[in-house]
Amino acid sequence: MTTTPTESPEAATPPPGSGPAANTARTATKVSQGHRRLLTRRDRLTLGLMAGLPTFLHVALVWVTALASIALAFTTWDGIGFDSIKWVGLDNFKELFTNNPQFWPAVEHNIVWFVVLILIPTPLGLFLAVQLDKNIRFSRVYQTAFFLPVVMSLAVIGFVWQLIYNPDTGLINSIIGANEPGRYIDWIGDPDLNLWAILIAASWRHTGYMMILYLAGLKGVDPSLREASALDGANEWQTFKNVIFPTLRPTNTVVLVVTIIEALRAFDLVFVFNKGAEGTELLSILVTNNIIGESSRIGYGSAIAVVLLVISLAVIIPYLIATFRKERRA
Amino acid sequence: MSTTVDTNAATGGLKSDLHGDLKKRTPVRPVRVLLHVFLAGAALAWLAPLLWALYAAMRPYGETSEKGYVSWPDKLSFENFTNAFTQSDMTHYFVNTLIIAVPAVLLTLFLSSMVAFYVSRFDFRINLFLLLVFTAGNLLPQQVIITPLYRLYLLIDIPGITMSGKLYDSALGLVLIHVAFQSGFCAFVLSNYMRSLPHELTEAALVDGASVWRLYWQIVLPLCKPAMAALATLLSIWIYNDFFWALVLISTGENMPITSALNNLSGQYFTDPNLVAAGALLTAIPTLIVYFALQRQFVSGLTLGANKG
């Protein structure tokens, strides 16, 4: 019989937000200055290759292309031959901000996506984690049920939820009797409804993810804190609010960053549902449509990617600085 | 506060159930019964979309179009599953996925463990920066880099190695981007892990004149097995589930891995929703198998590197 997944030793380690900080012996674990001289020339070459090869691949395919996106955002290019690349300054951005009817809705939808994920599945995941952390029976069965959607491809989830939302054959309309012509509720086609329909599917998946992160965080809470709190006569809610929740701070940071990034990355579900048609535009969809659609507007697509890059870095950089600063201090 | 008396309950699951009978049982408290009722209800509600898909997939199209989907079944069978599987030549797409995922997982682990070794066991000035580059790279949304990447893949000619003669529309191209992208996450997790190994291990060997490659291959790497296993499980599922890279970087339907192929198939071959449901569920089966078989590894991997988006 296997044990509860969250009690494996790895899971007990706090998430990376706090991980490096906990590692106070860091400097001692490294080869010290004196021992560095032990490295032969061949060792140095080996080390150079060991770090160099993976770095080359990662930098070339991820960072060079990210920089290329920035450069291309200031040009127009039909993608055929390099001589058709023309510098146009800020024109792409100007057009994007003022002339593209899809841009601002996309920004808005990305924000809505984040707000919904942080307001509904995140607290729900926390709530479920707190309940499942109470040493109850069948905990693993419940956990599996909530976690199953996280294991599945978002594309597959898209297909599964279409069986629920489909206007004439879907579950909802069949139940409420709106599956006949004239009475259709078009969950996927109606621009006022489709984003919310998709967000329910996204939240369905996100809840399990959040639950697991919080369960891992809760496993790391010192049991003596609960005891002390119980001795002081605090009730369950008071203990959670004043004792447990504050200790989950590192987990909360990770959850916040994960959720923002999930909101910026959102793509698969929308693409499977309706390819980002009216009502479900997202920045990621706009970028992609410039590549796989008929129009090959490289510069314009890159300008949208740059907007996405700037927003992402505004989140990633402070997070990494905070994470790595703790580590340095240690 | 409902703290349990039964210490065995801490292990959760069936184990505690067995022990619970032997130990002094805590009296049944209404609060706990209520909690179970709630959790069981919520868990069932959570599985409902999947169960609904399963129900639809097990019914013949003729019957559902006549009686509607919310109706009592005359006949339940796995016919749709076999039809979806054979009509769309799913084996072919599963093999495509295998050709991409297996090398990608192995290469990612190999390359990222080397970087992690470099940054965590030696005190070079560039270490922190290098780790930042890898970690930040993995957090970027894929769409930030896709436009230049797409052009790059069309530019790079590699005649003879791939069918298309380019990185574009090839399994090799997908393997490379998976490795490049995922190695950021793995390098971060593995470097944290390697840092926790005692330094005496490698120092003594270094004094004895072992080469750094030996330190890595024979001392550090074997100790990283638990982390590697967790990452391997996680990577397999992520790469298997990839939809986006394949959608943009593969143009021939034949070359697609299973998840993005499903998108094509649903329009091309599947004419009824029941068949689509069967196809979608078939696509999910391998990940479910991996998850149930390696649940511990999967969940621990996810919480090891919770910064993954």
XYZ file of C-alpha atoms in Angstrom:
639
model
C 0.000 0.000 0.000
C 1.448 3.284 -0.935
C 1.237 6.157 1.443
C -0.406 9.494 1.015
C 1.326 11.308 -1.829
C 1.927 14.473 0.093
C 3.872 12.824 2.838
C 6.816 11.769 0.708
C 9.992 13.474 1.897
C 10.251 15.692 -1.166
C 6.746 16.967 -0.753
C 7.513 17.959 2.784
C 10.109 20.423 1.629
C 8.741 23.904 1.335
C 8.215 25.276 -2.143
C 11.083 27.128 -3.779
C 9.972 30.462 -2.436
C 11.386 29.383 0.868
C 13.452 26.382 -0.194
C 16.799 28.013 -0.812
C 16.461 30.146 2.299
C 16.074 27.096 4.461
C 19.353 25.832 3.163
C 21.647 27.678 5.500
C 24.610 25.421 4.928
C 24.853 26.475 1.337
C 28.288 28.050 1.291
C 29.759 25.089 3.093
C 28.504 22.637 0.501
C 30.565 24.133 -2.251
C 34.074 23.439 -3.249
C 35.944 26.129 -1.394
C 38.506 28.481 -2.875
C 41.409 26.287 -1.825
C 39.992 23.232 -3.464
C 39.327 25.011 -6.666
C 42.998 24.761 -7.406
C 42.526 21.007 -7.402
C 40.677 21.301 -10.663
C 42.900 20.326 -13.536
C 42.722 22.040 -16.887
C 40.772 19.072 -18.173
C 38.318 19.369 -15.297
C 37.776 22.990 -16.130
C 37.134 22.102 -19.744
C 34.690 19.372 -18.714
C 32.879 21.779 -16.419
C 32.754 24.392 -19.133
C 31.142 21.937 -21.524
C 28.762 20.598 -18.881
C 27.372 24.032 -18.218
C 27.991 25.426 -21.668
C 26.037 22.985 -23.827
C 22.740 23.170 -21.940
C 23.110 26.918 -21.531
C 23.690 27.331 -25.239
C 20.538 25.389 -26.083
C 18.410 27.175 -23.500
C 19.685 30.657 -24.305
C 19.525 30.155 -28.068
C 15.965 28.836 -28.135
C 14.451 30.806 -25.252
C 16.330 34.039 -24.623
C 17.661 34.810 -28.073
C 14.176 34.303 -29.480
C 12.707 36.489 -26.727
C 15.182 39.229 -27.680
C 14.410 38.633 -31.348
C 10.737 39.165 -30.531
C 11.622 42.572 -29.130
C 13.684 43.465 -32.190
C 11.046 42.253 -34.641
C 8.331 44.180 -32.833
C 9.817 47.367 -34.314
C 9.749 46.061 -37.875
C 7.402 44.785 -40.516
C 8.226 41.503 -42.136
C 6.204 39.127 -44.280
C 8.533 36.322 -43.256
C 9.781 35.694 -46.781
C 13.449 36.604 -47.168
C 15.391 38.894 -44.893
C 15.375 41.866 -47.270
C 11.684 42.426 -46.679
C 12.363 43.337 -43.023
C 11.669 47.033 -42.580
C 12.213 49.187 -39.513
C 8.987 50.936 -38.572
C 9.718 52.190 -35.076
C 6.690 52.199 -32.832
C 4.115 51.753 -35.596
C 3.184 48.204 -34.588
C 2.521 49.267 -31.031
C 0.584 52.333 -32.132
C -1.630 50.200 -34.312
C -2.009 47.609 -31.606
C -3.074 50.076 -28.931
C -5.370 52.216 -31.042
C -6.481 50.217 -34.050
C -6.829 46.594 -33.084
C -10.342 45.797 -31.892
C -9.107 42.564 -30.303
C -6.201 43.896 -28.267
C -7.894 45.575 -25.311
C -10.495 42.831 -24.921
C -7.592 40.349 -24.863
C -5.806 42.293 -22.111
C -9.060 42.502 -20.199
C -9.709 38.773 -20.563
C -6.215 37.916 -19.349
C -6.890 40.056 -16.275
C -10.334 38.497 -15.764
C -8.709 35.082 -16.104
C -6.283 35.908 -13.288
C -8.926 37.500 -11.049
C -11.251 34.508 -11.398
C -8.472 31.990 -10.741
C -7.270 33.823 -7.646
C -10.773 34.442 -6.244
C -12.460 31.088 -6.805
C -10.236 28.020 -7.310
C -7.423 29.296 -5.102
C -9.462 29.730 -1.882
C -11.387 26.576 -2.779
C -8.130 24.656 -3.178
C -6.942 26.028 0.165
C -10.232 25.069 1.794
C -10.049 21.525 0.434
C -6.413 21.232 1.494
C -7.277 22.294 5.044
C -10.075 19.711 5.190
C -7.911 16.956 3.742
C -5.097 17.832 6.129
C -7.265 16.796 9.081
C -6.064 13.193 8.992
C -9.336 11.889 7.714
C -10.042 8.568 6.117
C -10.149 8.151 2.350
C -8.083 11.314 2.145
C -6.197 9.880 -0.786
C -9.366 9.002 -2.671
C -10.676 12.539 -2.305
C -7.317 14.016 -3.238
C -7.177 11.921 -6.396
C -10.649 13.037 -7.452
C -9.764 16.695 -7.113
C -6.352 16.291 -8.624
C -7.228 14.175 -11.653
C -7.958 17.115 -13.978
C -4.468 18.529 -13.353
C -2.902 15.435 -14.884
C -4.885 15.732 -18.078
C -4.037 17.768 -21.121
C -5.856 21.082 -21.314
C -6.750 20.180 -24.876
C -8.472 17.021 -23.665
C -10.216 19.001 -20.943
C -11.473 21.308 -23.657
C -13.082 18.379 -25.460
C -14.593 17.007 -22.275
C -16.207 20.325 -21.386
C -17.578 20.797 -24.867
C -19.743 17.770 -24.179
C -21.244 19.810 -21.367
C -21.583 23.139 -23.146
C -22.578 22.044 -26.639
C -25.817 23.876 -27.536
C -27.820 20.926 -28.892
C -26.140 17.838 -27.473
C -24.533 19.237 -24.325
C -25.405 18.258 -20.786
C -26.514 21.658 -19.510
C -28.875 22.507 -22.334
C -30.271 18.967 -22.328
C -31.093 19.241 -18.646
C -32.654 22.687 -18.776
C -34.441 21.963 -22.039
C -32.610 24.594 -24.049
C -31.424 22.137 -26.653
C -33.992 22.902 -29.308
C -33.749 25.497 -32.059
C -35.047 28.808 -30.860
C -34.287 28.063 -27.255
C -30.558 27.508 -27.564
C -28.213 28.887 -25.014
C -24.992 29.031 -26.962
C -22.407 28.687 -24.212
C -19.527 28.521 -26.650
C -20.713 30.991 -29.270
C -22.254 33.761 -27.173
C -19.579 36.417 -26.513
C -21.198 37.290 -23.184
C -21.095 33.712 -21.961
C -18.185 31.874 -23.519
C -15.361 33.321 -21.437
C -17.183 32.376 -18.238
C -17.951 28.900 -19.541
C -14.269 28.372 -20.299
C -13.247 29.834 -16.954
C -15.365 27.244 -15.163
C -13.391 24.516 -16.918
C -10.117 26.321 -16.139
C -11.110 26.718 -12.484
C -12.066 23.073 -12.321
C -8.488 22.204 -13.179
C -6.802 24.971 -11.188
C -8.486 23.993 -7.906
C -6.724 20.626 -7.779
C -3.387 22.240 -8.507
C -3.847 24.786 -5.726
C -5.030 22.060 -3.358
C -1.814 20.096 -3.818
C 0.387 23.159 -3.334
C -1.439 24.077 -0.131
C -1.428 20.493 1.125
C 2.345 20.462 0.761
C 2.519 23.799 2.571
C 0.285 22.533 5.375
C 2.453 19.438 5.859
C 5.281 21.803 6.658
C 3.406 23.565 9.470
C 4.889 22.744 12.865
C 2.313 20.623 14.759
C 3.275 22.247 18.041
C 1.781 25.490 16.746
C -1.623 23.825 16.549
C -1.247 22.370 20.007
C -0.258 25.688 21.515
C -3.184 27.328 19.806
C -5.589 24.652 21.048
C -4.236 25.065 24.582
C -4.902 28.780 24.363
C -8.496 27.903 23.649
C -8.616 29.076 20.058
C -11.327 27.532 17.895
C -10.674 26.024 14.509
C -11.229 29.191 12.530
C -9.140 31.314 14.913
C -6.299 28.808 14.733
C -6.396 28.824 10.959
C -6.632 32.595 10.643
C -4.083 33.588 13.254
C -1.683 30.671 13.359
C -1.772 28.449 10.282
C -2.442 30.916 7.477
C 0.449 33.259 8.400
C 2.870 30.333 8.243
C 1.683 29.576 4.700
C 3.200 32.799 3.420
C 5.843 31.153 1.223
C 3.155 28.931 -0.314
C 0.956 31.953 -0.918
C 3.753 33.670 -2.804
C 4.236 30.634 -5.019
C 0.489 30.330 -5.550
C 0.253 33.973 -6.578
C 3.107 33.695 -9.055
C 1.842 30.394 -10.460
C -1.645 31.832 -10.905
C -0.470 35.001 -12.657
C 1.661 32.951 -15.012
C -1.159 30.479 -15.672
C -3.384 33.427 -16.537
C -0.806 34.815 -18.955
C -0.188 31.397 -20.506
C -3.845 30.509 -20.925
C -4.236 29.162 -24.428
C -5.089 25.491 -24.969
C -8.609 25.516 -23.559
C -9.625 28.587 -25.512
C -8.073 27.305 -28.699
C -9.941 24.023 -28.474
C -13.214 25.727 -27.561
C -13.460 28.388 -30.217
C -9.959 29.451 -31.335
C -10.301 32.749 -29.491
C -13.272 33.992 -31.447
C -15.349 36.877 -30.205
C -15.606 36.953 -26.442
C -12.587 34.819 -25.628
C -9.646 36.770 -27.074
C -6.392 36.385 -25.154
C -2.932 37.824 -25.780
C -1.521 34.339 -26.346
C -4.209 33.630 -28.925
C -3.535 36.886 -30.779
C 0.180 36.054 -31.035
C -0.554 32.554 -32.293
C -3.110 33.699 -34.842
C -0.421 35.816 -36.464
C 1.616 32.671 -37.071
C -0.800 29.911 -37.914
C -3.471 32.081 -39.482
C -3.353 33.170 -43.092
C -1.797 36.518 -42.324
C 1.900 36.295 -41.621
C 2.534 39.577 -39.871
C 5.733 38.815 -38.026
C 6.391 42.298 -36.672
C 2.856 42.811 -35.506
C 2.677 39.416 -33.825
C 5.986 40.146 -32.132
C 4.644 43.430 -30.764
C 1.856 41.515 -29.000
C 4.444 39.042 -27.726
C 6.460 41.935 -26.314
C 3.430 43.158 -24.367
C 3.096 39.645 -22.967
C 6.840 39.541 -22.227
C 6.799 42.849 -20.349
C 3.858 41.789 -18.183
C 5.492 38.415 -17.485
C 8.840 39.919 -16.552
C 7.117 42.393 -14.237
C 6.060 39.333 -12.250
C 9.023 37.015 -12.785
C 11.812 39.466 -11.936
C 10.570 40.581 -8.485
C 9.743 36.983 -7.631
C 13.175 35.696 -8.584
C 14.961 38.596 -6.881
C 13.116 37.856 -3.654
C 13.791 34.122 -3.954
C 17.462 34.411 -4.788
C 18.188 37.235 -2.344
C 17.112 35.021 0.523
C 19.416 32.373 -0.834
C 22.373 34.711 -1.079
C 21.895 35.917 2.469
C 21.862 32.357 3.736
C -10.402 21.813 16.721
C -10.904 18.243 15.662
C -7.540 16.708 16.303
C -7.543 12.954 15.995
C -6.513 10.651 18.789
C -5.517 7.974 16.354
C -1.911 8.672 15.467
C -2.035 6.183 12.649
C -4.441 8.390 10.829
C -1.481 10.576 9.986
C -0.455 8.102 7.331
C -3.819 8.493 5.647
C -5.500 6.210 3.176
C -6.168 2.541 3.610
C -3.296 1.979 6.012
C -4.990 3.994 8.702
C -8.283 2.260 8.023
C -6.744 -1.103 8.769
C -5.086 0.145 11.886
C -8.147 2.032 12.953
C -9.945 -1.240 13.631
C -7.216 -2.466 15.907
C -6.782 0.743 17.811
C -9.166 2.412 20.131
C -11.675 4.037 17.851
C -12.540 7.639 18.267
C -16.259 8.069 18.755
C -18.119 9.066 15.612
C -18.488 12.812 15.675
C -21.217 14.504 13.694
C -18.780 17.144 12.453
C -16.575 14.522 10.909
C -19.490 12.707 9.292
C -20.591 15.993 7.807
C -17.086 16.564 6.480
C -17.090 13.169 4.787
C -20.476 13.804 3.253
C -19.229 17.125 1.940
C -15.955 15.730 0.601
C -17.595 12.725 -1.015
C -20.156 14.981 -2.668
C -17.529 17.437 -3.827
C -15.284 14.653 -5.143
C -18.171 13.190 -7.108
C -19.062 16.598 -8.503
C -15.426 17.009 -9.480
C -15.412 13.752 -11.398
C -18.786 14.447 -12.995
C -17.450 15.983 -16.242
C -15.208 12.969 -16.779
C -17.955 10.513 -15.906
C -20.301 12.322 -18.260
C -17.743 12.034 -21.035
C -17.384 8.347 -20.283
C -21.152 7.876 -20.364
C -21.444 9.685 -23.692
C -18.540 7.699 -25.109
C -20.204 4.408 -24.217
C -23.445 5.118 -26.038
C -24.084 4.626 -29.758
C -24.624 7.791 -31.751
C -27.923 6.582 -33.187
C -29.406 6.135 -29.767
C -28.347 9.493 -28.353
C -29.474 11.416 -31.413
C -32.867 9.819 -31.116
C -33.387 9.916 -27.364
C -31.129 12.808 -26.412
C -28.099 12.621 -24.206
C -29.875 12.860 -20.894
C -31.682 9.556 -21.151
C -31.534 6.010 -19.907
C -29.222 3.870 -22.059
C -30.504 0.919 -24.118
C -27.018 -0.216 -24.809
C -23.618 0.547 -23.345
C -20.473 -0.586 -25.092
C -16.870 0.259 -25.793
C -17.563 0.318 -29.496
C -16.865 4.038 -29.796
C -13.469 3.529 -28.226
C -12.469 0.836 -30.694
C -13.879 2.876 -33.559
C -12.047 6.025 -32.507
C -8.876 4.042 -32.125
C -8.991 2.300 -35.492
C -10.662 4.953 -37.645
C -8.123 7.595 -36.781
C -5.053 5.403 -36.599
C -4.344 6.527 -33.062
C -1.446 4.090 -32.656
C 0.440 6.189 -35.143
C -0.018 9.361 -33.071
C 0.831 7.614 -29.827
C 4.086 6.498 -31.457
C 4.729 10.102 -32.572
C 4.348 11.226 -28.980
C 6.668 8.492 -27.796
C 9.319 9.533 -30.329
C 9.160 13.069 -28.974
C 8.635 12.496 -25.260
C 11.190 9.795 -24.492
C 14.265 11.588 -25.883
C 12.993 14.915 -24.577
C 12.610 13.667 -21.002
C 15.996 11.904 -20.993
C 17.865 14.807 -22.584
C 16.236 17.359 -20.299
C 17.255 15.416 -17.222
C 20.777 14.857 -18.512
C 21.458 18.442 -19.535
C 19.773 20.106 -16.586
C 21.539 17.859 -14.096
C 24.876 18.955 -15.569
C 23.985 22.622 -15.163
C 22.680 21.956 -11.672
C 25.939 20.190 -10.798
C 27.929 23.134 -12.075
C 26.007 25.792 -10.176
C 25.460 23.893 -6.964
C 28.797 22.192 -6.319
C 31.256 24.877 -7.397
C 31.688 28.446 -6.436
C 31.903 30.258 -9.736
C 30.915 33.881 -9.981
C 28.490 33.216 -12.822
C 26.445 30.608 -10.915
C 23.670 32.765 -9.565
C 23.218 34.527 -12.877
C 23.156 31.244 -14.767
C 20.510 29.825 -12.479
C 18.457 33.013 -12.831
C 18.598 32.747 -16.618
C 17.353 29.158 -16.559
C 14.643 29.695 -13.980
C 13.284 32.885 -15.528
C 13.317 31.314 -18.991
C 11.022 28.557 -17.854
C 8.509 31.004 -16.407
C 7.964 32.866 -19.683
C 4.740 32.198 -21.555
C 5.528 30.160 -24.675
C 3.901 32.720 -26.955
C 6.566 35.268 -26.059
C 9.145 33.340 -28.082
C 7.073 31.507 -30.642
C 7.201 33.968 -33.548
C 11.001 34.113 -33.930
C 11.248 30.434 -33.031
C 8.865 29.531 -35.826
C 10.934 31.548 -38.325
C 14.146 30.053 -36.942
C 12.811 26.531 -37.360
C 11.916 27.314 -40.965
C 15.384 28.714 -41.581
C 17.470 25.888 -40.199
C 18.172 23.349 -42.910
C 19.116 19.894 -41.763
C 18.727 17.786 -44.889
C 18.586 14.054 -44.388
C 17.979 14.146 -40.664
C 14.309 15.039 -40.669
C 11.598 14.349 -43.215
C 10.997 18.023 -43.845
C 14.718 18.774 -44.123
C 14.187 21.485 -41.542
C 13.662 21.724 -37.814
C 10.124 22.830 -38.623
C 7.616 20.007 -38.833
C 9.994 17.518 -37.254
C 10.093 15.510 -34.048
C 13.651 16.737 -33.536
C 12.456 20.346 -33.475
C 9.873 19.557 -30.811
C 12.409 17.619 -28.747
C 14.806 20.572 -28.829
C 12.276 23.155 -27.686
C 10.950 20.878 -24.953
C 14.485 20.302 -23.699
C 15.414 23.982 -23.873
C 12.241 25.116 -22.151
C 11.894 22.460 -19.467
C 15.570 22.370 -18.523
C 15.053 25.724 -16.800
C 12.674 24.195 -14.327
C 14.710 21.013 -13.836
C 17.997 22.881 -13.368
C 16.378 24.920 -10.614
C 14.939 21.925 -8.787
C 18.040 19.759 -9.186
C 20.432 22.487 -8.071
C 18.425 22.882 -4.862
C 18.559 19.153 -4.406
C 22.275 18.817 -5.093
C 23.016 21.652 -2.712
C 21.547 19.619 0.111
C 24.040 16.787 -0.435
C 26.955 16.942 2.018
C 30.004 18.628 0.531
C 32.410 16.103 2.043
C 31.233 13.586 -0.518
C 32.666 15.393 -3.475
C 35.483 17.147 -1.690
C 37.106 13.962 -0.509
C 36.888 12.498 -3.991
C 38.341 15.651 -5.481
C 41.286 15.550 -3.095
C 41.835 11.947 -4.111
C 42.157 13.106 -7.666
C 38.833 12.102 -9.146
C 37.835 14.053 -12.241
C 34.812 16.335 -12.093
C 33.017 14.075 -14.562
C 33.434 11.182 -12.148
C 32.142 13.323 -9.312
C 29.083 14.094 -11.359
C 28.442 10.719 -12.936
C 29.400 8.347 -10.134
C 28.786 10.300 -6.941
C 26.290 13.128 -7.339
C 23.980 11.743 -10.005
C 23.195 8.409 -8.270
C 22.267 10.372 -5.143
C 19.801 12.452 -7.123
C 17.651 9.477 -8.102
C 14.596 10.478 -6.052
C 14.530 13.979 -7.504
C 15.209 12.651 -10.988
C 12.365 10.150 -10.682
C 9.974 12.868 -9.583
C 11.063 15.139 -12.414
C 10.887 12.348 -14.983
C 7.270 11.648 -14.072
C 6.360 15.298 -14.180
C 8.151 15.918 -17.471
C 6.587 12.872 -19.123
C 3.131 14.147 -18.322
C 3.859 17.736 -19.327
C 5.509 16.816 -22.593
C 2.839 14.254 -23.372
C 0.175 16.880 -22.736
C 1.829 19.551 -24.844
C -0.556 21.093 -27.288
C 0.919 24.443 -28.181
C 4.409 23.678 -29.485
C 3.126 20.899 -31.705
C 0.259 23.039 -32.961
C 2.601 25.735 -34.241
C 5.785 23.850 -35.054
C 4.252 20.834 -36.801
C 2.356 21.382 -40.016
C 1.767 17.872 -41.301
C -1.058 16.112 -39.529
C 0.851 12.839 -39.862
C 3.703 14.180 -37.731
C 1.558 15.410 -34.877
C 1.729 14.011 -31.371
C -1.481 12.663 -29.930
C -2.881 15.697 -28.097
C -2.650 18.083 -31.009
C -3.634 15.327 -33.435
C -6.889 14.972 -31.515
C -7.702 18.533 -32.495
C -7.329 17.586 -36.166
C -9.061 14.255 -35.816
C -12.169 15.692 -34.244
C -12.802 17.639 -37.428
C -11.547 15.122 -39.937
C -12.757 11.741 -38.820
C -15.072 12.083 -35.900
C -18.550 12.985 -36.990
C -20.334 12.435 -33.731
C -19.707 13.791 -30.231
C -19.686 10.313 -28.700
C -16.734 9.384 -30.846
C -14.951 12.617 -29.900
C -15.540 11.802 -26.243
C -14.067 8.352 -26.746
C -11.065 9.806 -28.575
C -10.447 12.399 -25.874
C -10.645 9.818 -23.114
C -8.309 7.475 -25.001
C -5.832 10.325 -25.270
C -5.963 10.846 -21.523
C -5.403 7.192 -20.631
C -1.565 7.153 -20.753
C -1.292 10.158 -18.427
C -3.777 8.591 -16.055
C -1.777 5.372 -16.017
C 1.449 7.251 -15.326
C -0.293 9.253 -12.637
C -1.785 6.265 -10.825
C 1.406 4.251 -11.081
C 3.736 7.030 -10.012
C 1.428 9.257 -7.991
C 3.981 9.826 -5.258
C 6.663 10.928 -7.663
C 4.307 13.130 -9.571
C 2.966 15.042 -6.617
C 6.322 15.384 -4.924
C 7.810 16.682 -8.160
C 5.084 19.253 -8.462
C 5.636 20.571 -4.970
C 9.419 20.380 -5.274
C 9.364 23.031 -7.891
C 6.134 24.769 -7.196
C 7.224 27.763 -9.220
C 6.305 25.966 -12.409
C 3.567 27.795 -14.279
